[in-house]
Every structure is written in structure tokens, then in C-alpha cells.
PDB file of C-alpha atoms in Angstrom:
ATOM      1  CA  UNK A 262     127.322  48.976  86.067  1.00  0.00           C
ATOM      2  CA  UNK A 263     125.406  50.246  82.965  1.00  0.00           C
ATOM      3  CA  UNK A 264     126.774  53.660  80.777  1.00  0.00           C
ATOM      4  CA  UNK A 265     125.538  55.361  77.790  1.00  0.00           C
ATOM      5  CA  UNK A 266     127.848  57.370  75.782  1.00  0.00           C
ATOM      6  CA  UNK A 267     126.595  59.655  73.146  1.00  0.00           C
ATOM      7  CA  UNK A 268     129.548  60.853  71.744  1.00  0.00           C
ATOM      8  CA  UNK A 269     128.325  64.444  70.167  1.00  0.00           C
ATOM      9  CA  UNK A 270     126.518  67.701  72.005  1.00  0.00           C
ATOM     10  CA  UNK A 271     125.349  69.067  68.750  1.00  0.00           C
ATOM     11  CA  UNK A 272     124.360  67.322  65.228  1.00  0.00           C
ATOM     12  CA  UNK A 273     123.630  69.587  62.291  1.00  0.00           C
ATOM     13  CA  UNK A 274     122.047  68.683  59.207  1.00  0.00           C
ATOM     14  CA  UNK A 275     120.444  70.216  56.189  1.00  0.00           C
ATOM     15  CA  UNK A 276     116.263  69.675  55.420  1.00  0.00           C
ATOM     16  CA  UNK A 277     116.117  66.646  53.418  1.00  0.00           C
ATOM     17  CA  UNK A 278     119.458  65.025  54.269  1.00  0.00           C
ATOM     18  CA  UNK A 279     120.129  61.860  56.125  1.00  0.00           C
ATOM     19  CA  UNK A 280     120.899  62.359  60.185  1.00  0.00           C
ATOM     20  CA  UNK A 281     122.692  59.724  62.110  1.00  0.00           C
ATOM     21  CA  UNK A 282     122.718  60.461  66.067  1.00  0.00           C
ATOM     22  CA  UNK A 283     125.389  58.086  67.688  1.00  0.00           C
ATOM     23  CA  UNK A 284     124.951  56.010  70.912  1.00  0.00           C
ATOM     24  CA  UNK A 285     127.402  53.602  72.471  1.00  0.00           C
ATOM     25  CA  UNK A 286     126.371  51.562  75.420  1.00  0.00           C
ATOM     26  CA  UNK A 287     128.141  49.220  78.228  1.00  0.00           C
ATOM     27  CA  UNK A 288     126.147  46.355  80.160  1.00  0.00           C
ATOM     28  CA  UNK A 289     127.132  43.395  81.911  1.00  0.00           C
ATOM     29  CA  UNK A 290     123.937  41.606  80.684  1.00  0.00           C
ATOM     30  CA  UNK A 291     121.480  42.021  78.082  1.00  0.00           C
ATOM     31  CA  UNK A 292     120.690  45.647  76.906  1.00  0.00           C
ATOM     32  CA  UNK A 293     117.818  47.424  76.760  1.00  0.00           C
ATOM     33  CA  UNK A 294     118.112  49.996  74.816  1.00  0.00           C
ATOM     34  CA  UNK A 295     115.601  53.731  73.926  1.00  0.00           C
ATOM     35  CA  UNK A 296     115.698  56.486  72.185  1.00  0.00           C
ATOM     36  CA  UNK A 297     113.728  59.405  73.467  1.00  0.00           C
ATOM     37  CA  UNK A 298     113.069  63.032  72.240  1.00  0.00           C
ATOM     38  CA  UNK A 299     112.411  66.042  73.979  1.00  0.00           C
ATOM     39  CA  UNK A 300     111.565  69.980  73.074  1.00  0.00           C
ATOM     40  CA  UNK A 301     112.394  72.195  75.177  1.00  0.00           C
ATOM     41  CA  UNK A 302     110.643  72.925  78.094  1.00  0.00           C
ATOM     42  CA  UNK A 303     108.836  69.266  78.076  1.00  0.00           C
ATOM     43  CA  UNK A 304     109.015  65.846  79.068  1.00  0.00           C
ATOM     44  CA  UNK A 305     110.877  62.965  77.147  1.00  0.00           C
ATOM     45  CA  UNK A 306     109.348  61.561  74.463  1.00  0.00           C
ATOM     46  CA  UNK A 307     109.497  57.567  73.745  1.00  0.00           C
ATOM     47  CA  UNK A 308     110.759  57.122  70.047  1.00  0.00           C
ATOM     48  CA  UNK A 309     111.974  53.722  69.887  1.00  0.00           C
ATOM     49  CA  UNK A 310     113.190  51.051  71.630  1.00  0.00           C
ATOM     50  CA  UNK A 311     115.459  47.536  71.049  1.00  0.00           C
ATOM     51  CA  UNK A 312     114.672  44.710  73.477  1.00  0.00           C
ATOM     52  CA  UNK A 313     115.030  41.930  71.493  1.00  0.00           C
ATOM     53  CA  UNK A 314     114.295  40.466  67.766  1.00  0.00           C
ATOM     54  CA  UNK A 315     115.434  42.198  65.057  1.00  0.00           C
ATOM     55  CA  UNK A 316     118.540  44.361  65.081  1.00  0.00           C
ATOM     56  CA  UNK A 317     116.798  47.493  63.290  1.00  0.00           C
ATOM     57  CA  UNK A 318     113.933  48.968  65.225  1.00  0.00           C
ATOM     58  CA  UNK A 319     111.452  51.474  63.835  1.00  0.00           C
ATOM     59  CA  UNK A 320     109.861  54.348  65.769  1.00  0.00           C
ATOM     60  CA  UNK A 321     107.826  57.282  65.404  1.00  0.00           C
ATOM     61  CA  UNK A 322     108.507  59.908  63.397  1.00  0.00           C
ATOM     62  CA  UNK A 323     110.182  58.196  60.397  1.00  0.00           C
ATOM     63  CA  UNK A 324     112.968  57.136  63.126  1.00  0.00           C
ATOM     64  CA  UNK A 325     114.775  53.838  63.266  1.00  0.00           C
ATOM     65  CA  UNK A 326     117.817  52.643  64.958  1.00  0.00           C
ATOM     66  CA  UNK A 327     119.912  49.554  64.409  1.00  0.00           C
ATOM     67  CA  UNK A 328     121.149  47.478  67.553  1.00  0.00           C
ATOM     68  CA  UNK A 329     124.603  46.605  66.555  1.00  0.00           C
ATOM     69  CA  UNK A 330     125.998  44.320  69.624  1.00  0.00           C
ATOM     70  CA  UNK A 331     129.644  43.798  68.472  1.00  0.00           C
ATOM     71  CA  UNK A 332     129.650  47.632  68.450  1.00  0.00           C
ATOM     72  CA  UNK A 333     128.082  48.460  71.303  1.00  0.00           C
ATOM     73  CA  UNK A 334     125.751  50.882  69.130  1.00  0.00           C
ATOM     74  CA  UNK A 335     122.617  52.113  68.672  1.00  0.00           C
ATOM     75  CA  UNK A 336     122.747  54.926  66.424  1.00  0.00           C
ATOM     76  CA  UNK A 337     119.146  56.850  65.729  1.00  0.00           C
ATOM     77  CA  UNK A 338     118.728  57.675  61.731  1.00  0.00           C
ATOM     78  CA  UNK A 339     116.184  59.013  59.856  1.00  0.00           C
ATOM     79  CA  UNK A 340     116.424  58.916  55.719  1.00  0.00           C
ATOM     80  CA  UNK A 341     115.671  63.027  55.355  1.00  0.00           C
ATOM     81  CA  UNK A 342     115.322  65.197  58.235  1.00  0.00           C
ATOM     82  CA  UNK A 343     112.722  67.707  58.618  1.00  0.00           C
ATOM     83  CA  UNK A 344     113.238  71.063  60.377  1.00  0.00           C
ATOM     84  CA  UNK A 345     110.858  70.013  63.245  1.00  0.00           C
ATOM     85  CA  UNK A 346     112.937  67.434  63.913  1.00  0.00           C
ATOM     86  CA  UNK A 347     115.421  69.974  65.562  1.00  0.00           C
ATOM     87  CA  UNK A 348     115.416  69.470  69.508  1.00  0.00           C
ATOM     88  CA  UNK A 349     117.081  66.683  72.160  1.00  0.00           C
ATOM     89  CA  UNK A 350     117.861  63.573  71.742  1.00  0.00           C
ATOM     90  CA  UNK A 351     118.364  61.181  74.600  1.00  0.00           C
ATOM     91  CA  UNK A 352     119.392  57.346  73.945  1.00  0.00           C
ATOM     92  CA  UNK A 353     118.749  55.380  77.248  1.00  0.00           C
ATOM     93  CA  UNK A 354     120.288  51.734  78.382  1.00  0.00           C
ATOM     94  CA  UNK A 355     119.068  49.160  80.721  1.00  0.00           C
ATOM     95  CA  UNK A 356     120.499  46.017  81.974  1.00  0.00           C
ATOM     96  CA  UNK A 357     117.827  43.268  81.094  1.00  0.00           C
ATOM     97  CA  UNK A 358     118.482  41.257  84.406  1.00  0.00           C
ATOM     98  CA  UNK A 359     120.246  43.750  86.875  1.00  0.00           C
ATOM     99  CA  UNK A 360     120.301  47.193  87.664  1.00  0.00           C
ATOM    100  CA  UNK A 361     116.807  47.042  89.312  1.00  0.00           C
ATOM    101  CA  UNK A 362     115.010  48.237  86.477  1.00  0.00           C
ATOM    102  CA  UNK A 363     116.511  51.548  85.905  1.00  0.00           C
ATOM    103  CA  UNK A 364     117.365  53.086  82.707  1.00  0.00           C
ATOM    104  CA  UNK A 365     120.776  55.105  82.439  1.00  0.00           C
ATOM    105  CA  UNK A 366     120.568  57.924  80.100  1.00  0.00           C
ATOM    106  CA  UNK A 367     123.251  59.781  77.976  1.00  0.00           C
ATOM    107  CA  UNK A 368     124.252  63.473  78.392  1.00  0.00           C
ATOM    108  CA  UNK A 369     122.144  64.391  75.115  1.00  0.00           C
ATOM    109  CA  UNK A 370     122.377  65.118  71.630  1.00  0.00           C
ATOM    110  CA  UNK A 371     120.914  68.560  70.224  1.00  0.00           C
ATOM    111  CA  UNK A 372     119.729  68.217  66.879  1.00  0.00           C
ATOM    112  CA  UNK A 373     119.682  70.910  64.297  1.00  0.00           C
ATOM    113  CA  UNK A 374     117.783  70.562  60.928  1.00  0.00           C
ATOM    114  CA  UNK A 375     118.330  73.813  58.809  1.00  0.00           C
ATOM    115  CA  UNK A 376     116.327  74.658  56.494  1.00  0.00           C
TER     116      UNK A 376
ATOM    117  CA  UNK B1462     100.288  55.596  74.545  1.00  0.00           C
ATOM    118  CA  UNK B1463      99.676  56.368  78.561  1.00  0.00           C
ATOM    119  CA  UNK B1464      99.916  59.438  79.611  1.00  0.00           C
ATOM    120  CA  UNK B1465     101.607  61.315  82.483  1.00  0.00           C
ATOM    121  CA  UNK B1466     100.978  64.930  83.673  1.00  0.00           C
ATOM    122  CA  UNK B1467     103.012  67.170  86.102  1.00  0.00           C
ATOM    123  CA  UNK B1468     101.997  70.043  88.088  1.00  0.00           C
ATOM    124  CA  UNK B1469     102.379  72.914  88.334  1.00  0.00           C
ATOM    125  CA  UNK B1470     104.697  73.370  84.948  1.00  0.00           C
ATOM    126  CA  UNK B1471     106.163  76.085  86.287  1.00  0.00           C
ATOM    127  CA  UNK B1472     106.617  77.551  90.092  1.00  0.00           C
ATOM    128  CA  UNK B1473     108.682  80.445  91.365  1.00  0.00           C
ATOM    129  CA  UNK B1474     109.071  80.277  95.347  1.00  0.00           C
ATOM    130  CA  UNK B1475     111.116  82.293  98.004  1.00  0.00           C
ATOM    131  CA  UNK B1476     114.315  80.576  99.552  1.00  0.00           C
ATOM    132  CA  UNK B1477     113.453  78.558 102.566  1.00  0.00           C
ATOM    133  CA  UNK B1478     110.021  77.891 101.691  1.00  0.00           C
ATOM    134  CA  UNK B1479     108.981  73.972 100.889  1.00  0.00           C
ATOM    135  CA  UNK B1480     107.578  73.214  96.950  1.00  0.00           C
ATOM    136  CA  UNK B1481     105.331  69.913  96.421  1.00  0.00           C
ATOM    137  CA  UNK B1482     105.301  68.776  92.528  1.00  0.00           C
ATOM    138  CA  UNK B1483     102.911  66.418  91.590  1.00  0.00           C
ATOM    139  CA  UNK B1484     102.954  63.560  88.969  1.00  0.00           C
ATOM    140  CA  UNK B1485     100.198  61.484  87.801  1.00  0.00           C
ATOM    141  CA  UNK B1486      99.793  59.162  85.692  1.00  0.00           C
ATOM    142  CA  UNK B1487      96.064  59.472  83.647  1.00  0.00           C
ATOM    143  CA  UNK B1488      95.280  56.356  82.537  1.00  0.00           C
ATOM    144  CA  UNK B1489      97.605  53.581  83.687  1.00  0.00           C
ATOM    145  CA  UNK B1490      98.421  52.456  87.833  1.00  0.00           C
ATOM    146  CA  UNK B1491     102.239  53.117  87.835  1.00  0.00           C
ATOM    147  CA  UNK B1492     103.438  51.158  89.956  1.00  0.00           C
ATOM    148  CA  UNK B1493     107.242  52.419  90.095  1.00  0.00           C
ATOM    149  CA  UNK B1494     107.779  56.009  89.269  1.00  0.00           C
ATOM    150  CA  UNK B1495     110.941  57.658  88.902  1.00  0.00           C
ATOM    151  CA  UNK B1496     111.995  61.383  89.710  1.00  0.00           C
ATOM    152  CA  UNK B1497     114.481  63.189  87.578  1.00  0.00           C
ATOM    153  CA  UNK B1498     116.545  66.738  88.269  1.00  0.00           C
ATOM    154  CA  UNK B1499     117.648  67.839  84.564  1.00  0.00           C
ATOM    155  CA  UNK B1500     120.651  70.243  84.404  1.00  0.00           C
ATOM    156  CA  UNK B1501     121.074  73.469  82.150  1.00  0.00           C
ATOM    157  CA  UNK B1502     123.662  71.456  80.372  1.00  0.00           C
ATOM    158  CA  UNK B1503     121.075  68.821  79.776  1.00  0.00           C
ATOM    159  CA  UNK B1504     121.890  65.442  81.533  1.00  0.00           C
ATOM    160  CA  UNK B1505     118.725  63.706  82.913  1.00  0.00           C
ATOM    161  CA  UNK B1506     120.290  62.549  86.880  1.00  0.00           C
ATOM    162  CA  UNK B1507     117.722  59.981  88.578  1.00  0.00           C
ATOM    163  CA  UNK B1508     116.990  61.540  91.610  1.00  0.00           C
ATOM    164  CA  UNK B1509     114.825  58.231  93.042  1.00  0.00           C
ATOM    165  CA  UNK B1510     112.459  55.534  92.406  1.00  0.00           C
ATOM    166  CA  UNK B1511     109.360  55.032  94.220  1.00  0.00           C
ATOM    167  CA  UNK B1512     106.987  51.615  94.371  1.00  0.00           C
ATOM    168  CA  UNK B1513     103.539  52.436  95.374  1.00  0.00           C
ATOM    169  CA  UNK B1514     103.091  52.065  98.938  1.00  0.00           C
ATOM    170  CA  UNK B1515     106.752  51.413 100.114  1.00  0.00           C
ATOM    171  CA  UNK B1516     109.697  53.958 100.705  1.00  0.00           C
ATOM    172  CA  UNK B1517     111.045  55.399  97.959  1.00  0.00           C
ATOM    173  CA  UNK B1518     114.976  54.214  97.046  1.00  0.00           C
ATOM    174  CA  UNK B1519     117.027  57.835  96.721  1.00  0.00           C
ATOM    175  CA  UNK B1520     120.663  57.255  94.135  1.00  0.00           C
ATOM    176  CA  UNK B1521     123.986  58.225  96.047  1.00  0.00           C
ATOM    177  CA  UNK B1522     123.803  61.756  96.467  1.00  0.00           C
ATOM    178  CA  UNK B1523     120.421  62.850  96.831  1.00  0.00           C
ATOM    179  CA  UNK B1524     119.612  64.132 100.133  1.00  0.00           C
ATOM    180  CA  UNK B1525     116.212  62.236 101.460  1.00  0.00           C
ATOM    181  CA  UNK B1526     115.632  64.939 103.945  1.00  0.00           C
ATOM    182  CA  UNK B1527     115.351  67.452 101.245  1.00  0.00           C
ATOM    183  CA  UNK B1528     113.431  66.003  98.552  1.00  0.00           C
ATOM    184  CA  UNK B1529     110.268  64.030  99.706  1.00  0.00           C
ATOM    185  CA  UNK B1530     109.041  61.951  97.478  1.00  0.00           C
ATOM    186  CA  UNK B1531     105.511  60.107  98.186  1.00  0.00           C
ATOM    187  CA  UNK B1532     103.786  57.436  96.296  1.00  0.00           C
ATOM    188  CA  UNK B1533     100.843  56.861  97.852  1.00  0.00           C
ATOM    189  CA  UNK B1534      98.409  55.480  95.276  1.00  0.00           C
ATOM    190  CA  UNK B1535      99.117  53.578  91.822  1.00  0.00           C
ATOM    191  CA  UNK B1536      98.509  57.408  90.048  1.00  0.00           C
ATOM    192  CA  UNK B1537     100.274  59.699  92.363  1.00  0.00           C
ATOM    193  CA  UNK B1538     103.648  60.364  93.358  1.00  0.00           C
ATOM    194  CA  UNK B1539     104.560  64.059  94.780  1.00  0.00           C
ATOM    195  CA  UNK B1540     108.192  65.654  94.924  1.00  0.00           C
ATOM    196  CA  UNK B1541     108.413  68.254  97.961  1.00  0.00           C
ATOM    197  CA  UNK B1542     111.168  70.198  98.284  1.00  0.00           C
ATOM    198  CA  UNK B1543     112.014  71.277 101.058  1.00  0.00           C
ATOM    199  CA  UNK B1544     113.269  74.283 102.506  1.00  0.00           C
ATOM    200  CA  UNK B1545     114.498  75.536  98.833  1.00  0.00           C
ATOM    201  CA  UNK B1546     117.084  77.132  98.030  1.00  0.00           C
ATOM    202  CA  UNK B1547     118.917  78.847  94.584  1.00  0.00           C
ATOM    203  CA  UNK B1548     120.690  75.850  94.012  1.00  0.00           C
ATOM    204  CA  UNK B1549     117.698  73.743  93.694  1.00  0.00           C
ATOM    205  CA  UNK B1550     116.232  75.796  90.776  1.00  0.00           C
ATOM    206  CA  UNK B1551     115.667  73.252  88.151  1.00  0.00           C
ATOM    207  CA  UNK B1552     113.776  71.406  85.803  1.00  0.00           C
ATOM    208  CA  UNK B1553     112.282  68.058  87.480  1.00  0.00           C
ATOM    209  CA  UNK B1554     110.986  65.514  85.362  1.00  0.00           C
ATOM    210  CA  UNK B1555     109.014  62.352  86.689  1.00  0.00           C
ATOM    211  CA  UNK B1556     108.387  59.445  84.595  1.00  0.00           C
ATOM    212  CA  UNK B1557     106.287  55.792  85.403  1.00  0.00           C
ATOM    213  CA  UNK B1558     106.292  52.834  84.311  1.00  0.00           C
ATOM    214  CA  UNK B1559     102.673  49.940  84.816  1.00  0.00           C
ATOM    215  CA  UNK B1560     103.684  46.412  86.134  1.00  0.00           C
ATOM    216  CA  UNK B1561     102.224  44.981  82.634  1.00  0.00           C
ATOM    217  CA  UNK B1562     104.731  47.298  80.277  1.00  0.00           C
ATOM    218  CA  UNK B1563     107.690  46.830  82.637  1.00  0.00           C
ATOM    219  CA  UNK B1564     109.971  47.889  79.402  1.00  0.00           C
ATOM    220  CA  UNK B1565     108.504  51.363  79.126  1.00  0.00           C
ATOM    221  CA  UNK B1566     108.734  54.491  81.033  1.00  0.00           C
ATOM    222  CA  UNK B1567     106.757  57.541  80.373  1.00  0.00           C
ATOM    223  CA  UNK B1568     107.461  60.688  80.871  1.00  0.00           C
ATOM    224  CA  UNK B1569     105.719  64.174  82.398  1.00  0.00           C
ATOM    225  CA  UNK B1570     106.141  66.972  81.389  1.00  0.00           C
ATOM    226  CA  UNK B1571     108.066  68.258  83.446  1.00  0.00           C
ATOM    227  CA  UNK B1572     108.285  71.414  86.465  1.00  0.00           C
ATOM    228  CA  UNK B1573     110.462  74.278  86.006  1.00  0.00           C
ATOM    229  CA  UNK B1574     111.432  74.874  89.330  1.00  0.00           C
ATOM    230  CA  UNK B1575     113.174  78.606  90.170  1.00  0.00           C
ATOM    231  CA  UNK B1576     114.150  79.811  93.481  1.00  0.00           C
ATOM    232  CA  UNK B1577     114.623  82.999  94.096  1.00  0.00           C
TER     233      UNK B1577
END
């Protein structure tokens, strides 16, 4: 069985700070691992994603996330956060080999940049 | 990056009556495509997955009976509803995914589904 834990509902930072969003994962295999976005009233959008190589991963946006395996984590940063940043976050998980290709998501993390 | 649209966005609908959502993808064949139900308190539950041409596979819970789901070309997939009801006001989210980019699912926008 896959599981994504993201361990906070809310996140607020200040304009022009640094924002971590936190994402723990459990696989039996290999994990692919996402970060998606979404506003409200849309669709996910793909940010990022770690399937193999190097441990940090950029995305759009200014986003990056490092794949840390003895931890289990794939936290989301971003070096200074802009106010349209504020919305959903969603880290995903997939196991590379099993779980017939589905992705298990995390219950969310709302972002929210103040100005 | 591909592209995949939803309709209607929106669709208010009197209990007992049957809603079809549709989701295509623009300019990709999707061959899997995946139906979500999003809660108010935002968790993304995976209703189903669909392969074009075969029966979609529903996840423990979901009622087959009640939500159709039809794949019937590589850009296509619809989501009926039937017989709705309050409890199945929602938002529905589908997402695909090409056999050439098997690592990436894209998303719709999204229906806001509210029955009244």
C-alpha cells in the first residue's frame, strides 16, 4: 500500500520569505513522487515531480523540492514567496512497480502568502 | 504541456435526475483516465480509472451503478451520474495520462456538481 502524509492544513508566510510545504510518503517500492497546485475552483496543476536522478527537483514557478529517501520526504520550497502563490497544495506518491499506476494524493496544504 | 478540458464547469440539476460530465483531452490520446470526487475539506478520492475501450476499474466504495464512467475513444471519457442526489453535490475532477508520458497525469478543470 502507498500513503502520503502532509502533515499541515494551513502554511502562512510573509511576501518575500522562504515557504517550506512538508510531505512524507510510504511505498513498498520505488516512489514516484508530485507536487501539484490548484486555485480554487480549478483543476490540479503539475509543479514538479521526482522519479529518479537527482534528489532536488525544480518546477515551475520558482518551486523545487528535494527527495530525501531516508526521510521519507519531499518537502516543496520556494526561496521568497509571492502573494499569488497563496492557494492548494497537493504532493502525490506512486509506487514505481505496483499499485497499477495510480497516484495517492495527500489531504492538502493551503498556502497563505501575506502581503 | 497537454491539455485537458471538462464540461460543463458548473451544473445545477434536480434530485433524481441523471448528470453526464465530460473530459477530453485536446491534444494528446489518453489512454487511461482517472475520475476524481474532491471534498469541501479538500482531499482528492479516486473515484476510478478507465483504459480506452475496456471497463473502467471503480476503488472500494464507489458504487458502479451510480457513476458511469465511459471511455470510448483515446480523447473522451464521460462521468454520468445517475439518479443524483444532495449527497452527490461535488466537485469532480478527471485527469489523463498518454501511453508515451506514463509518469504524468493531467488534470481538467474540473465540474462543480450541486444537487438540489
Amino acid at each position: 500500500a502507498q500513503s502520503v502524509a502532509q502533515p499541515e492544513d494551513q502554511v502562512n508566510v510573509a511576501e518575500g520569505n522562504p515557504l517550506t510545504v512538508k510531505c512524507t510518503y510510504s511505498v513498498s517500492g520505488n516512489p514516484y513522487l508530485f507536487w501539484y497546485v490548484q486555485y480554487p475552483n480549478r483543476g490540479l496543476q503539475f509543479l514538479l515531480k521526482y522519479i529518479t536522478g537527482d534528489n532536488l527537483v525544480k518546477g515551475s514557478y520558482g518551486f523545487e523540492a528535494e527527495f530525501n529517501k531516508s526521510q521519507t520526504s519531499f518537502h516543496l520550497k520556494k526561496p521568497s514567496a509571492l502573494v499569488s502563490d497563496s492557494a492548494l497544495y497537493f504532493c502525490a506518491v506512486r509506487d514505481a512497480l505496483r499499485g497499477a499506476g495510480k497516484s495517492t494524493f495527500g489531504d492538502g496544504t493551503t498556502l497563505t502568502v501575506k502581503p | 504541456g497537454a491539455v485537458v478540458s471538462q464540461h460543463p464547469s458548473r451544473v445545477i440539476c434536480k434530485s433524481g435526475t441523471s448528470v453526464k460530465i465530460e473530459c477530453r483531452s485536446l491534444d494528446f490520446q489518453a489512454t487511461t483516465m482517472f475520475w476524481y470526487r474532491q471534498f469541501p475539506k479538500k482531499s482528492l478520492m479516486l473515484m476510478a480509472t478507465s483504459n480506452e475501450g475496456s471497463k473502467a476499474t471503480y476503488e472500494q466504495g464507489v458504487e458502479k451503478d451510480k457513476f458511469l464512467i465511459n471511455h470510448a475513444s483515446l480523447t473522451l471519457s464521460t462521468l454520468t451520474v445517475t439518479s443524483a442526489h444532495p449527497e452527490d453535490s461535488s466537485f469532480y475532477i478527471c485527469s489523463a495520462r498518454e501511453r508515451e508520458n506514463y509518469n504524468e497525469q493531467f488534470f481538467g478543470p474540473g465540474t462543480r456538481l450541486t444537487v438540489l
